[in-house]
Short mmCIF file of C-alpha atoms and ligand atoms in Angstrom, two decimals:
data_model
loop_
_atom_site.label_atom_id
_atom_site.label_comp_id
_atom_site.label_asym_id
_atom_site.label_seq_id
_atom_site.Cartn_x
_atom_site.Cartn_y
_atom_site.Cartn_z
CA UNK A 1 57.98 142.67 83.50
CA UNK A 2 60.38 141.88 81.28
CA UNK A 3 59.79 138.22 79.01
CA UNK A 4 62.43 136.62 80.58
CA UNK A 5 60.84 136.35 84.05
CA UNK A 6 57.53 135.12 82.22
CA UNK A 7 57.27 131.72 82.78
CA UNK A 8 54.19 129.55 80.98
CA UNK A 9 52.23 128.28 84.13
CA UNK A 10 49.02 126.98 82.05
CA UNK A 11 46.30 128.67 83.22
CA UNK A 12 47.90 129.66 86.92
CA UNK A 13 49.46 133.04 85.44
CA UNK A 14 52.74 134.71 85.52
CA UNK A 15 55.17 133.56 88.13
CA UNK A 16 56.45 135.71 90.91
CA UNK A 17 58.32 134.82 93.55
CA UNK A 18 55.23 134.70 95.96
CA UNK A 19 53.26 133.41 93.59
CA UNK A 20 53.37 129.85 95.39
CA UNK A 21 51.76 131.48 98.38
CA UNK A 22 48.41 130.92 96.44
CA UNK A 23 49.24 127.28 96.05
CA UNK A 24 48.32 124.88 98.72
CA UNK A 25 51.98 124.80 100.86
CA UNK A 26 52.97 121.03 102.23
CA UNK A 27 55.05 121.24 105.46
CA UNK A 28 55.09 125.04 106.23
CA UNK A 29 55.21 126.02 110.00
CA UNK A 30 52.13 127.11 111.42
CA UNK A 31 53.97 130.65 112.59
CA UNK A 32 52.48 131.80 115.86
CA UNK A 33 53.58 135.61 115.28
CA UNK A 34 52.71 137.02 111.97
CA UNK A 35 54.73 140.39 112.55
CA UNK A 36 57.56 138.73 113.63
CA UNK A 37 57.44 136.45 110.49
CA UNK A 38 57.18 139.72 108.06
CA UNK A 39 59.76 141.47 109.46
CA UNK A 40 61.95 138.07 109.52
CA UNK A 41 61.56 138.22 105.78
CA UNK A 42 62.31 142.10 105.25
CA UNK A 43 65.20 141.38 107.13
CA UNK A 44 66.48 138.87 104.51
CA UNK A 45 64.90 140.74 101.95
CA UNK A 46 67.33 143.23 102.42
CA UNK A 47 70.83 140.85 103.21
CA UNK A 48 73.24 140.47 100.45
CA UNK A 49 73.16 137.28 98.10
CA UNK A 50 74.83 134.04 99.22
CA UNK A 51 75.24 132.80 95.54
CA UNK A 52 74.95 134.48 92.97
CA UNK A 53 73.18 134.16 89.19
CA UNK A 54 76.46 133.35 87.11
CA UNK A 55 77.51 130.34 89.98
CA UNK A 56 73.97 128.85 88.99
CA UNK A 57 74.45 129.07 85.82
CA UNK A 58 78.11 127.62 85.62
CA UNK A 59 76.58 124.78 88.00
CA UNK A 60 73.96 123.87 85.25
CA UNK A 61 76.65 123.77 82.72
CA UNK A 62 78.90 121.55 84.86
CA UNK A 63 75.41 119.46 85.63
CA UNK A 64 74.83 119.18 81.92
CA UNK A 65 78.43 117.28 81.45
CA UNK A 66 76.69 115.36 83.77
CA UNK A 67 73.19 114.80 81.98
CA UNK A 68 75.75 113.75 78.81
CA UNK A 69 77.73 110.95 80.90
CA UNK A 70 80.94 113.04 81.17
CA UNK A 71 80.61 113.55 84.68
CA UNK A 72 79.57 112.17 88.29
CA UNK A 73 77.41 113.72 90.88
CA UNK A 74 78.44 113.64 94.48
CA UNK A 75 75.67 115.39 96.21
CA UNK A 76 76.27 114.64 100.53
CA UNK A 77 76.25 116.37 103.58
CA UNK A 78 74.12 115.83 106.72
CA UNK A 79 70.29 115.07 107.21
CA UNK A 80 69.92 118.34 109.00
CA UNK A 81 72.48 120.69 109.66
CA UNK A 82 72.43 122.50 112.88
CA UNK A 83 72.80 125.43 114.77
CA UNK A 84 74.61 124.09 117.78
CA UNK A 85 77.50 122.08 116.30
CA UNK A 86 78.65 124.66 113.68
CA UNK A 87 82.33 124.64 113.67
CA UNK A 88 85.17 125.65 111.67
CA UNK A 89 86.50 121.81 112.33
CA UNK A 90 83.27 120.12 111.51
CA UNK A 91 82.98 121.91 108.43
CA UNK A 92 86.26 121.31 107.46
CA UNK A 93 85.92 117.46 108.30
CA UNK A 94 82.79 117.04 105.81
CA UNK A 95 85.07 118.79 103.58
CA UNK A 96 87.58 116.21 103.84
CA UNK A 97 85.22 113.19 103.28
CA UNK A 98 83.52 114.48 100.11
CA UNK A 99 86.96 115.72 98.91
CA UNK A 100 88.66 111.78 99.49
CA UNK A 101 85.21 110.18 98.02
CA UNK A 102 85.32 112.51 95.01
CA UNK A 103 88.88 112.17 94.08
CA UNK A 104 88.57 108.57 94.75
CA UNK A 105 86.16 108.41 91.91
CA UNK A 106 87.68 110.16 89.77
CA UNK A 107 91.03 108.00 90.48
CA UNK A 108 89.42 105.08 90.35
CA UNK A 109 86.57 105.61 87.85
CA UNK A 110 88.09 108.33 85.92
CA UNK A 111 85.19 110.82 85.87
CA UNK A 112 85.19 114.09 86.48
CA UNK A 113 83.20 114.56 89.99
CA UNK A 114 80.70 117.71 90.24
CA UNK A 115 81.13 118.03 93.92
CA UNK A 116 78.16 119.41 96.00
CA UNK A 117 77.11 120.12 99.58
CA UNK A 118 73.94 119.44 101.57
CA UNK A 119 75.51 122.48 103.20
CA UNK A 120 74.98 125.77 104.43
CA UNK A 121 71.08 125.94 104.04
CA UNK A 122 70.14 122.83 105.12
CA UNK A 123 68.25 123.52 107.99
CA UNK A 124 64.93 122.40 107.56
CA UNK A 125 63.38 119.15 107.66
CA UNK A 126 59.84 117.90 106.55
CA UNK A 127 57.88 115.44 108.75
CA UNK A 128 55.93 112.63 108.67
CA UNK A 129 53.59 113.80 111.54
CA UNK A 130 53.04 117.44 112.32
CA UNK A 131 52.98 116.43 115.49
CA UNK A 132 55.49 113.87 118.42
CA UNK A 133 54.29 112.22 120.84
CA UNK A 134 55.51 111.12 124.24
CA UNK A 135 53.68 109.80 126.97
CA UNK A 136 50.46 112.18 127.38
CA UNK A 137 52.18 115.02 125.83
CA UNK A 138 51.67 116.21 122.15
CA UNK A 139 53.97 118.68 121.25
CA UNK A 140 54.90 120.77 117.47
CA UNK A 141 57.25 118.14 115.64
CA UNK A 142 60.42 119.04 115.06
CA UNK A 143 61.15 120.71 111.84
CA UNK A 144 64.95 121.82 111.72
CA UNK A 145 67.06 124.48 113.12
CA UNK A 146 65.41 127.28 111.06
CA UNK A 147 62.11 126.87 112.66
CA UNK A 148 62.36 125.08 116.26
CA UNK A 149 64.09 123.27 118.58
CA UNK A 150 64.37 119.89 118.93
CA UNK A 151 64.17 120.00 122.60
CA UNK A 152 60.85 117.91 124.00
CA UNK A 153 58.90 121.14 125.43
CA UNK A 154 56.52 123.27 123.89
CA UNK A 155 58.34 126.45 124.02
CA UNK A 156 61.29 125.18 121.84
CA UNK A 157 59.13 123.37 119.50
CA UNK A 158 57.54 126.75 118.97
CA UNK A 159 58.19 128.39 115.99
CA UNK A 160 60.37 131.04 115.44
CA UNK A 161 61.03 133.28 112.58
CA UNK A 162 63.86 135.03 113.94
CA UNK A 163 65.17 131.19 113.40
CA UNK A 164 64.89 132.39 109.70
CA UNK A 165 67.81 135.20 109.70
CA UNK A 166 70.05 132.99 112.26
CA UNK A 167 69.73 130.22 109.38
CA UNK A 168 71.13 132.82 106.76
CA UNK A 169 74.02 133.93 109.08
CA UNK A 170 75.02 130.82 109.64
CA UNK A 171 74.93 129.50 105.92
CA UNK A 172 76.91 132.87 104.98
CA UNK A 173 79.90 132.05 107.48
CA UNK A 174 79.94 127.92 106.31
CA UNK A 175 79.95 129.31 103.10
CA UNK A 176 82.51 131.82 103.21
CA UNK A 177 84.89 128.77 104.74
CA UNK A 178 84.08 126.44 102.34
CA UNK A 179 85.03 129.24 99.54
CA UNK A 180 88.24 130.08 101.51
CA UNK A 181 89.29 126.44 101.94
CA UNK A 182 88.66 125.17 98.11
CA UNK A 183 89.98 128.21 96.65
CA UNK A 184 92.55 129.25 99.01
CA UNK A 185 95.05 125.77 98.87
CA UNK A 186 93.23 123.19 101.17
CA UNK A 187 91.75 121.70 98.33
CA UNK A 188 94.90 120.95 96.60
CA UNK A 189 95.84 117.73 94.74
CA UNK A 190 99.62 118.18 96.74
CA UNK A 191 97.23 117.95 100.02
CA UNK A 192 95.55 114.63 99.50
CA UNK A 193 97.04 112.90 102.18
CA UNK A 194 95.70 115.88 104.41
CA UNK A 195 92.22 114.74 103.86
CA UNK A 196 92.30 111.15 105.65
CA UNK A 197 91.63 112.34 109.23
CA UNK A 198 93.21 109.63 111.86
CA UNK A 199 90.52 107.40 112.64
CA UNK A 200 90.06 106.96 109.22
CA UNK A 201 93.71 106.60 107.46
CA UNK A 202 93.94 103.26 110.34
CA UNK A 203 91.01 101.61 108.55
CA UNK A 204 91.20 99.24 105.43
CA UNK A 205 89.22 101.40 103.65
CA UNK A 206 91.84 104.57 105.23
CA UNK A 207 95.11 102.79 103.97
CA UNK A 208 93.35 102.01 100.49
CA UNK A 209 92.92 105.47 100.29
CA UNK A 210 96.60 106.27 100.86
CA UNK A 211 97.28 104.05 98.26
CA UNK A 212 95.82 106.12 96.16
CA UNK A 213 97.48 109.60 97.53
CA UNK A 214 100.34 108.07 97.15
CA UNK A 215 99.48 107.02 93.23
CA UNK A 216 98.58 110.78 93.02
CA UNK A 217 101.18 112.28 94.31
CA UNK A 218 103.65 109.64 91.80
CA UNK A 219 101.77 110.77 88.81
CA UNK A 220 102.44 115.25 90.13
CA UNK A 221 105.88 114.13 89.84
CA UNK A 222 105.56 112.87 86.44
CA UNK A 223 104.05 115.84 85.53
CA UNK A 224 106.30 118.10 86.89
CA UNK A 225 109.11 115.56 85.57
CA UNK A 226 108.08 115.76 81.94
CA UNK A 227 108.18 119.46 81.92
CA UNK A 228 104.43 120.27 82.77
CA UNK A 229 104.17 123.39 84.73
CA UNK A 230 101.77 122.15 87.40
CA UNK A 231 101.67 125.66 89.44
CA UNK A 232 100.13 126.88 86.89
CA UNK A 233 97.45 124.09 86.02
CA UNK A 234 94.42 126.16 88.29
CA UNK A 235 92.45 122.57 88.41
CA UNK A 236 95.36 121.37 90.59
CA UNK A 237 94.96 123.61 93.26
CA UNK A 238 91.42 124.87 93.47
CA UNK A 239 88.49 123.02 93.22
CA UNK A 240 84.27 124.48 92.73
CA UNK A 241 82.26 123.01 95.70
CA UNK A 242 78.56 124.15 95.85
CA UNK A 243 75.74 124.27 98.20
CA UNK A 244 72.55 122.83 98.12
CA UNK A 245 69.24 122.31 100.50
CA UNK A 246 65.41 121.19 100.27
CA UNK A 247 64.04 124.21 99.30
CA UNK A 248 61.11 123.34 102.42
CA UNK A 249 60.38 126.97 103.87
CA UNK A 250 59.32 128.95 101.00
CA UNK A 251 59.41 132.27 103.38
CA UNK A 252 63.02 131.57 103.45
CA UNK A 253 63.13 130.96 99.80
CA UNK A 254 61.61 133.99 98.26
CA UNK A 255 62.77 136.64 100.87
CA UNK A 256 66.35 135.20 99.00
CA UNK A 257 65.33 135.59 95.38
CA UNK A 258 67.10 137.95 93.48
CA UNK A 259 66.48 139.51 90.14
CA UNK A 260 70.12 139.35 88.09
CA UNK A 261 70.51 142.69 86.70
CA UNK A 262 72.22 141.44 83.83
CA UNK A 263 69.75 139.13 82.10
CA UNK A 264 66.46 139.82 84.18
CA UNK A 265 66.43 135.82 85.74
CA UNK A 266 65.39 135.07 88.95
CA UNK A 267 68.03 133.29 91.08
CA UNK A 268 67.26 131.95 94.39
CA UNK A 269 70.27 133.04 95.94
CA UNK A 270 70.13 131.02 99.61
CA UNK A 271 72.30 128.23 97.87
CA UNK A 272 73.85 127.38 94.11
CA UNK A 273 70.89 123.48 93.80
CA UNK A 274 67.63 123.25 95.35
CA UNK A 275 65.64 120.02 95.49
CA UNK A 276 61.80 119.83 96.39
CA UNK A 277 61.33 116.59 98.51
CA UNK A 278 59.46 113.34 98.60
CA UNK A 279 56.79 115.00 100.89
CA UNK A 280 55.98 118.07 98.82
CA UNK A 281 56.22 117.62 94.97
CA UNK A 282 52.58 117.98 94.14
CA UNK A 283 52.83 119.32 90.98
CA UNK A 284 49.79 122.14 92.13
CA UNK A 285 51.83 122.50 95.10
CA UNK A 286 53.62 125.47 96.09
CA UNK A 287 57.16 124.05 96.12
CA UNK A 288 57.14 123.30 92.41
CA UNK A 289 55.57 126.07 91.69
CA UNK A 290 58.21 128.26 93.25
CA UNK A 291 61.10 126.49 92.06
CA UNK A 292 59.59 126.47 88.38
CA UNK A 293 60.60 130.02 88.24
CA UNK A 294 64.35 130.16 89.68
CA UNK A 295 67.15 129.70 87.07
CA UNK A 296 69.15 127.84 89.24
CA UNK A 297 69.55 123.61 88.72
CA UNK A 298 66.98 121.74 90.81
CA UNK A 299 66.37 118.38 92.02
CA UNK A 300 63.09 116.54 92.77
CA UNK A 301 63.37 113.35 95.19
CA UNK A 302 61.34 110.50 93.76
CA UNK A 303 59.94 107.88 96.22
CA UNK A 304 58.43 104.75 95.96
CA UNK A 305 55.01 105.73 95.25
CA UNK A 306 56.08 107.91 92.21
CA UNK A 307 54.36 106.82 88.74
CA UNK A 308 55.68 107.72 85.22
CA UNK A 309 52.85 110.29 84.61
CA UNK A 310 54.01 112.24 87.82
CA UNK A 311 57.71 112.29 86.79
CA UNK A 312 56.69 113.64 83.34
CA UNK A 313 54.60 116.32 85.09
CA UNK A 314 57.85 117.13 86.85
CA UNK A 315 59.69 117.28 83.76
CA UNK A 316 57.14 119.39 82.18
CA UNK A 317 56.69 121.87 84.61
CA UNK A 318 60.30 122.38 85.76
CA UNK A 319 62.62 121.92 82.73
CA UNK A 320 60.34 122.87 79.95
CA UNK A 321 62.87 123.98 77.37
CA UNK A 322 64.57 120.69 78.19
CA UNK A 323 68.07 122.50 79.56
CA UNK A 324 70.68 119.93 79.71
CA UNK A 325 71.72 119.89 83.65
CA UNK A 326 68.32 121.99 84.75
CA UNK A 327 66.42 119.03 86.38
CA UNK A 328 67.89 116.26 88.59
CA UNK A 329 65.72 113.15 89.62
CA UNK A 330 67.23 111.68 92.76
CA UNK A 331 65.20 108.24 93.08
CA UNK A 332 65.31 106.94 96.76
CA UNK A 333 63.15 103.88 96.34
CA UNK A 334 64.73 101.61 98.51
CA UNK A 335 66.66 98.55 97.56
CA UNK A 336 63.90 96.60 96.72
CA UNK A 337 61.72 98.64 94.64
CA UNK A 338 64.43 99.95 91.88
CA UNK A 339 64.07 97.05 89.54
CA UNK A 340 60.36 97.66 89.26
CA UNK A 341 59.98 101.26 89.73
CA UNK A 342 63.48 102.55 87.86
CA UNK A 343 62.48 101.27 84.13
CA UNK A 344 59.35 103.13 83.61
CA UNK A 345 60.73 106.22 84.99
CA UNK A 346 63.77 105.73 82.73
CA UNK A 347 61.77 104.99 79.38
CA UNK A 348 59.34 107.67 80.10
CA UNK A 349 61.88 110.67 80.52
CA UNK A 350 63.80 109.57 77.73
CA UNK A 351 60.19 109.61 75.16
CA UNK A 352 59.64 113.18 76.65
CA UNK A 353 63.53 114.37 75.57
CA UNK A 354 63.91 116.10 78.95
CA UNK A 355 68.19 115.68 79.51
CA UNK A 356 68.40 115.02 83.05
CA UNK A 357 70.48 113.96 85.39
CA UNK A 358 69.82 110.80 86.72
CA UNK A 359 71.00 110.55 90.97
CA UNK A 360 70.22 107.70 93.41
CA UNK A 361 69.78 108.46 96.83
CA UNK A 362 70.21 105.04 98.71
CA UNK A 363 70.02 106.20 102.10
CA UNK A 364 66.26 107.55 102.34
CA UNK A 365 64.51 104.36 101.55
CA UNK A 366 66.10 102.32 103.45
CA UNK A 367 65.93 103.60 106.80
CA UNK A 368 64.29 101.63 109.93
CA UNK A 369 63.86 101.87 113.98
CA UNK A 370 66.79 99.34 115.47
CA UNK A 371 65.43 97.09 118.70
CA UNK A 372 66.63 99.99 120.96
CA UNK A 373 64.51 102.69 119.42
CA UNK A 374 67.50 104.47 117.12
CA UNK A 375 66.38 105.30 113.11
CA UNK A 376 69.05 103.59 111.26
CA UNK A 377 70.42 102.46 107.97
CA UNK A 378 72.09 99.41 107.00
CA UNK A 379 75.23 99.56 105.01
CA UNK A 380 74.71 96.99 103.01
CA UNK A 381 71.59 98.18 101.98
CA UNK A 382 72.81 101.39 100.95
CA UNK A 383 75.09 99.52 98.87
CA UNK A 384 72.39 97.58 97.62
CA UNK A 385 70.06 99.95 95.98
CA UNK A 386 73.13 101.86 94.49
CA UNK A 387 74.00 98.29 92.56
CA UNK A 388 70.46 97.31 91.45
CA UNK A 389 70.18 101.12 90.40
CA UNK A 390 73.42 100.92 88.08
CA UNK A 391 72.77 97.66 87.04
CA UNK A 392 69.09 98.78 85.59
CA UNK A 393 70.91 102.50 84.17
CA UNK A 394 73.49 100.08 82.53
CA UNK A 395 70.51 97.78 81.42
CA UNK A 396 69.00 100.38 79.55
CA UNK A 397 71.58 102.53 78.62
CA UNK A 398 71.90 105.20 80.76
CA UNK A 399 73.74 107.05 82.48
CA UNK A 400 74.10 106.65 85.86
CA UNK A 401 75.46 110.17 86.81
CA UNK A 402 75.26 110.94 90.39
CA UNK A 403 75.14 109.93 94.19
CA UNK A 404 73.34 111.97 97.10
CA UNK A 405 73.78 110.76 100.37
CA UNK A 406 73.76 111.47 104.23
CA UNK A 407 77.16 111.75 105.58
CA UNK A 408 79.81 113.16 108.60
CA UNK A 409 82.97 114.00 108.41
CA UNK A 410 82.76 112.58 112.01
CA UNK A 411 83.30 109.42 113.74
CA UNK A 412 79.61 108.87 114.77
CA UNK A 413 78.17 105.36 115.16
CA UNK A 414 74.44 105.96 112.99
CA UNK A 415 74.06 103.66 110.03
CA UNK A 416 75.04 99.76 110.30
CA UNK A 417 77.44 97.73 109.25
CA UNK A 418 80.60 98.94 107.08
CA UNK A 419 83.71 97.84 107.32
CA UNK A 420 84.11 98.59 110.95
CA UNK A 421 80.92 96.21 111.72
CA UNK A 422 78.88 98.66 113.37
CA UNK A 423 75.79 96.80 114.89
CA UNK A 424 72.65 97.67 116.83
CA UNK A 425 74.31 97.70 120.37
CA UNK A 426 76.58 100.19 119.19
CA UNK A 427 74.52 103.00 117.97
CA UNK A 428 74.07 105.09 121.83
CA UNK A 429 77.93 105.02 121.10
CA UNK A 430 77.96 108.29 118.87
CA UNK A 431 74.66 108.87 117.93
CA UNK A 432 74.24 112.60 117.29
CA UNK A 433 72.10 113.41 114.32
CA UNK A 434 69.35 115.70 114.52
CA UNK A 435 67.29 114.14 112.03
CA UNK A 436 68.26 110.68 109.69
CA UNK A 437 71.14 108.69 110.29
CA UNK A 438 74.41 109.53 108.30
CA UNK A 439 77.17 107.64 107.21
CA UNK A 440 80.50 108.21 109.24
CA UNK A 441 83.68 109.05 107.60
CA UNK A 442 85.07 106.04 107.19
CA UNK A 443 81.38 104.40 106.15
CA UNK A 444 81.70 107.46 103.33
CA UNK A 445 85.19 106.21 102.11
CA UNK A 446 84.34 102.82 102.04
CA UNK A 447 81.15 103.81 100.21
CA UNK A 448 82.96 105.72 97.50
CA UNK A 449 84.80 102.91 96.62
CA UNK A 450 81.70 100.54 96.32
CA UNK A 451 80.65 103.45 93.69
CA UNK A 452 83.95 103.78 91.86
CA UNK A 453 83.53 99.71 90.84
CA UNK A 454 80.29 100.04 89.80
CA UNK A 455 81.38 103.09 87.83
CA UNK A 456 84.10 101.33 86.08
CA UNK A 457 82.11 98.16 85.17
C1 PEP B 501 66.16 114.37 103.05
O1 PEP B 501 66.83 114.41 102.01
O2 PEP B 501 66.64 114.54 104.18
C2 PEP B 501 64.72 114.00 102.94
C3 PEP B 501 63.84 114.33 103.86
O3 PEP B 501 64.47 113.31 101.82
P1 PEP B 501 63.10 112.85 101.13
O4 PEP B 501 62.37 114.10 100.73
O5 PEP B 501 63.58 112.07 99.96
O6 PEP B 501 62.35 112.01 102.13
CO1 CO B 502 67.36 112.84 105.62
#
């Protein structure tokens, strides 16, 4: 094998893309049919690239403006995507809400925003309990749309590789749309106005955002007025969206890692970021393990529990030639444990040297069961952690370079509070997440304006 592939792994050996299968493997589906799973992965095996090496690469580079404090990160999308409400509309509507929040940041903050999806490979979801419960029946837990169903009975829950392939299918069509509409006019700045759907252009935060479309559109015409040649300016018109998941089902993963031809790298090509969660960044375990040896960026969610130690680990392991815009650490420590747990993190990465980007994930700890049994999220609280997170990167001079949140182009009634006051007794309204709670369109907006102030001050 070439040197490039060879990877320093201490005393583990050389890393292959199954070498995590010797590692112990958090969260993996107990697959009943061990054919079927094999020939699930030859299948893939043998399917062209989604991404490929060069879009990794040119996503590090834009992640390293970020790492520098040129840049934002505006990582969102939903919990879980899924198999049933896959739409040309409903991808297009996500579309629209990360394309209003991110030019709304740059508007209003004046950063450049690296825009990316929880999109087209998110399909798997790690659990608490292996197992639900309900009345005397114990059935498989749920684990996303590229293992089971969430239907209550025991031959949905059951898993199913052929699940596997239908996930790749389906993240090669939402990724051939998003492609189509960011490079193919949808995405451009003369459209902005096209992006506030209805329900949201009649909000506050909806008619803010006109404001703004309409301060847009005032400054093309200056442009154009003073002589610039704005059909020509390419950032005008197109714009680089990419994809991200968990990397969680490590089948999935390798039977999708490619060997560029050019330089020798392995790229996992089922999306342009992967992030290892919360529940499985042992750093024996086999997710880190596997991602250790893909060139493309990565992300590693950090929970409450995380100590400085662990975090260097991380760094250690993952970006050991300290690559600006390798390694992203996406804290999700709820709103009350950033002043304690953010500082030591902060002060520790720094001594190491490791350039990474810094994101805060508000959304995962600070989730809850409302009186009527629905998981939920309080506005305000999202807004919460996101201030006492800038405050403590401002405090200590850093950069506070990205967001990654849960989110809907749709009008669904899932996480309190907001502008439009959404409260307990509302959430059977439009409750249809498969997993977490997400923020609705207009919740989005409104959040993206919360994060432009903090930003800017
Ligand atoms: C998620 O991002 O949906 C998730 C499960 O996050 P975490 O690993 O941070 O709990
Ligand atoms: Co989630």
């Amino acid at each position: 094998m070439p040197m490039q592939t060879m990877r320093a792994r201490g005393s583990q050996g050389e890393w292959r893309t199954s070498s995590w299968r010797q590692l112990p493997a958090a969260q993996q589906p107990d697959w009943p049919d061990a054919e079927a799973l094999k020939e699930a992965e030859a299948t893939l095996a043998a399917l062209p690239p989604l991404v490929i090496a060069s879009e990794a690469r040119r996503l590090t580079s834009a992640l390293a403006a970020v790492s520098r404090g040129e840049a934002f990160l505006l990582q969102a999308g939903d919990c879980a995507e899924s198999f049933r409400e896959f739409s040309a509309d409903a991808i297009r509507d996500k579309l629209k809400v990360i394309l209003q929040m991110a030019v709304t940041l740059t508007y209003a903050a004046g950063v450049p925003v690296v825009k990316v999806g929880r999109i087209a490979g998110q399909f798997a979801k790690p659990r608490t309990s292996p197992v639900e419960r309900v009345g005397g029946i114990e059935l498989e837990a749920f684990r996303g749309h590229m293992v089971n169903d969430e239907a209550f009975d025991s031959s949905a829950r059951r898993p199913d590789p052929g699940r596997l392939v239908a996930a790749y299918h389906q993240a090669a069509a939402t990724l051939n749309l998003l492609r189509a509409f960011t490079k193919g006019g949808f995405a451009d700045l003369s459209h902005v106005h096209g992006w506030n759907q209805e329900f949201v252009a009649s909000s506050a935060e909806g008619r803010r955002y006109e404001q703004i479309a309409s301060e847009i559109d005032r400054a093309l015409r200056f442009m154009a007025a003073c002589g610039i040649d704005l059909v020509a300016e390419e950032g005008l018109h197109a714009t680089d969206f990419w994809t991200s998941h968990e990397a969680l089902i490590l089948h999935y993963e390798e039977a999708l890692t490619r060997r560029d031809s050019l330089t020798g790298d392995w790229v996992d090509t089922s999306g342009h970021f992967l992030w290892v969660g919360e529940r499985t960044r042992q750093i024996d375990g086999a997710h880190v393990e596997f991602v250790s040896g893909v060139i493309n960026p990565v992300g590693v969610k950090l929970g409450p529990s995380v100590t400085p130690d662990e975090v260097l680990a991380l760094c250690a392991r993952l970006d050991p030639e300290r690559t600006p815009g390798r390694l992203t650490l996406i804290t999700r420590v709820g709103m009350h444990g950033v002043a304690d747990a953010l500082p030591p993190l902060i002060d520790a990465v720094r001594e190491a040297g490791h350039p990474v980007v810094w994101a805060c994930d508000p959304m995962h700890g600070n989730t809850f069961t409302s009186e009527n049994g629905r998981k939920t999220r309080r506005f305000e609280d999202i807004v919460s952690e996101l201030r006492e997170w800038f405050r403590v990167h401002r405090s200590m001079g850093s950069w506070p370079g990205g967001v990654h949140v849960e989110l809907t182009g749709d009008d669904v009634t899932e996480c309190l509070g907001g502008a439009e006051a959404i409260v307990e007794d509302d959430l059977d309204q439009r409750y249809t997440t498969m997993c977490d709670p997400r923020l609705n369109a207009r919740q989005s907006l409104d959040l993206a304006f919360d994060v432009a102030e903090l930003l800017r001050s």
